[in-house]
Structures are given as C-alpha cells and as structure tokens.
Short mmCIF file of C-alpha atoms in Angstrom, two decimals:
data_model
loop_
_atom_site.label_atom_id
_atom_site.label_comp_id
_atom_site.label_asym_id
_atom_site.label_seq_id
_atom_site.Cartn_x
_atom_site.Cartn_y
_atom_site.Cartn_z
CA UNK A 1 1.37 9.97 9.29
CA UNK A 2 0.15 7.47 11.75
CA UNK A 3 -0.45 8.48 14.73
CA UNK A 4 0.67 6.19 17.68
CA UNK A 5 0.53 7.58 20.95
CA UNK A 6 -2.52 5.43 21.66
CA UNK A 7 -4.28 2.21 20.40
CA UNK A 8 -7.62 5.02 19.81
CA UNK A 9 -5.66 7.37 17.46
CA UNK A 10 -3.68 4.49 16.07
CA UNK A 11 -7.08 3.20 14.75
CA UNK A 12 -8.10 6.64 12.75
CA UNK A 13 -5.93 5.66 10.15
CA UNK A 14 -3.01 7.54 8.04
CA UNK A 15 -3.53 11.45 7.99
CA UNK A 16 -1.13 13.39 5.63
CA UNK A 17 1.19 16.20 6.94
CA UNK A 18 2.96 18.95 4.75
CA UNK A 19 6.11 20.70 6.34
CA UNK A 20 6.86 23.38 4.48
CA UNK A 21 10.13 25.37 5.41
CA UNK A 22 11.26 28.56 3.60
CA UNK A 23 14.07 30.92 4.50
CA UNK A 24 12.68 34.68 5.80
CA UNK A 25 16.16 36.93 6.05
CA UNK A 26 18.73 34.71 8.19
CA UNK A 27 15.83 32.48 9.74
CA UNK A 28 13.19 30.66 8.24
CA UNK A 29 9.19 29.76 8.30
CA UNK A 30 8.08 26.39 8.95
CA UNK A 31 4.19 25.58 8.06
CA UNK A 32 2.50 22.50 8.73
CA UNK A 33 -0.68 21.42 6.92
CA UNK A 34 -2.31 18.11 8.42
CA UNK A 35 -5.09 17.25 6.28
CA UNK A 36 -7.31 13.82 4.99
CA UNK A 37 -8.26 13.37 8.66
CA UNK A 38 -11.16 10.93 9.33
CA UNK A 39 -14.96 12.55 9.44
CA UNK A 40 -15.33 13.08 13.00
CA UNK A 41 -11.93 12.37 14.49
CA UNK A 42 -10.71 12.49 17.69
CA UNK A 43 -8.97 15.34 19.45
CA UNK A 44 -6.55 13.15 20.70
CA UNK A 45 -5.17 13.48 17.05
CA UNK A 46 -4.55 16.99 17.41
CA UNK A 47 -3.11 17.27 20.91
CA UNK A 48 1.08 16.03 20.10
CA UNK A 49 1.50 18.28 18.17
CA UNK A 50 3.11 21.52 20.28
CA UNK A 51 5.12 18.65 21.90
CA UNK A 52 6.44 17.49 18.36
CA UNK A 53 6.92 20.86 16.65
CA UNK A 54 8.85 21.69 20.15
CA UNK A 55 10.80 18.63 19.44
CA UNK A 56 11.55 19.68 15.56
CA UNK A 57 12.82 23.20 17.18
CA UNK A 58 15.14 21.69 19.57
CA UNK A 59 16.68 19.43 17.15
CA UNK A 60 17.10 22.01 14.32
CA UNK A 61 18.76 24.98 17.18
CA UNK A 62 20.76 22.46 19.15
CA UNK A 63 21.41 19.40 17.38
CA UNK A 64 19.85 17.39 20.69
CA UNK A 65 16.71 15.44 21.40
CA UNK A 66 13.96 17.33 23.50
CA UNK A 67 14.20 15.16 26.83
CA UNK A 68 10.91 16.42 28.35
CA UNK A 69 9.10 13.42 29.64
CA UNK A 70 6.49 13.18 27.09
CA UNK A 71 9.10 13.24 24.92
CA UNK A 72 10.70 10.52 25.94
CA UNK A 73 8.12 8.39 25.92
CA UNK A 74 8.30 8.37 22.38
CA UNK A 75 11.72 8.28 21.98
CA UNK A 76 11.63 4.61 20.02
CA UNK A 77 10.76 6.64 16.89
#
C-alpha cells in the first residue's frame, strides 16, 4: 500500500497490509496486519485507517460507498 492522502505520507514509501477474513458462526473476523513501515514513520500513516475499515464495513453490509466527507475526498480510488 501507498499511502496518498498527502504528499508527506506519499513519500514513506510502500507499506504492506494483510486482510485476513474468516467466518465466526454466521459473521466473520476481519484482521489487518500493516507491517514493513519506514524506521521512524509518521503518524499520519496510521491515522485513515478507522475511516477506511469504516468504509470496508459499509460496502460489505450495504453494498454502498461510505459518503462521509473524508470519504469522499478520496473517492477517485
């Protein structure tokens, strides 16, 4: 992943993120894992995420894009 929300985090490079989803009874578990970040980087890099995960959870219950307006800043993706 590269973040892009700003020319700063855009510079820290590619990070890798896991999702890992498995079913638990009739719903299921979703676990992220965000690792091979940059010594030292910025806590910019760590601050989209509820707003993306939020995003993920309206998509999957409803079929719809989360229209919040952070969320539409980004909707180009």
């Amino acid at each position: 992943m590269v973040a892009s929300w700003s020319d700063e985090v855009r510079s820290e490079g590619p990070t890798r993120v896991t999702w890992e989803i498995e079913p638990v009874g009739d719903s299921c578990r979703l676990t992220v894992t965000r690792d091979e970040l940059c010594e030292g980087a910025r806590d910019e890099l760590y601050d989209g995420w509820p707003m993306i995960l939020s995003g993920l959870k309206t998509w999957l219950e409803t079929g719809q894009l989360l229209t919040t307006p952070g969320s539409l800043k980004y909707g180009g993706w």
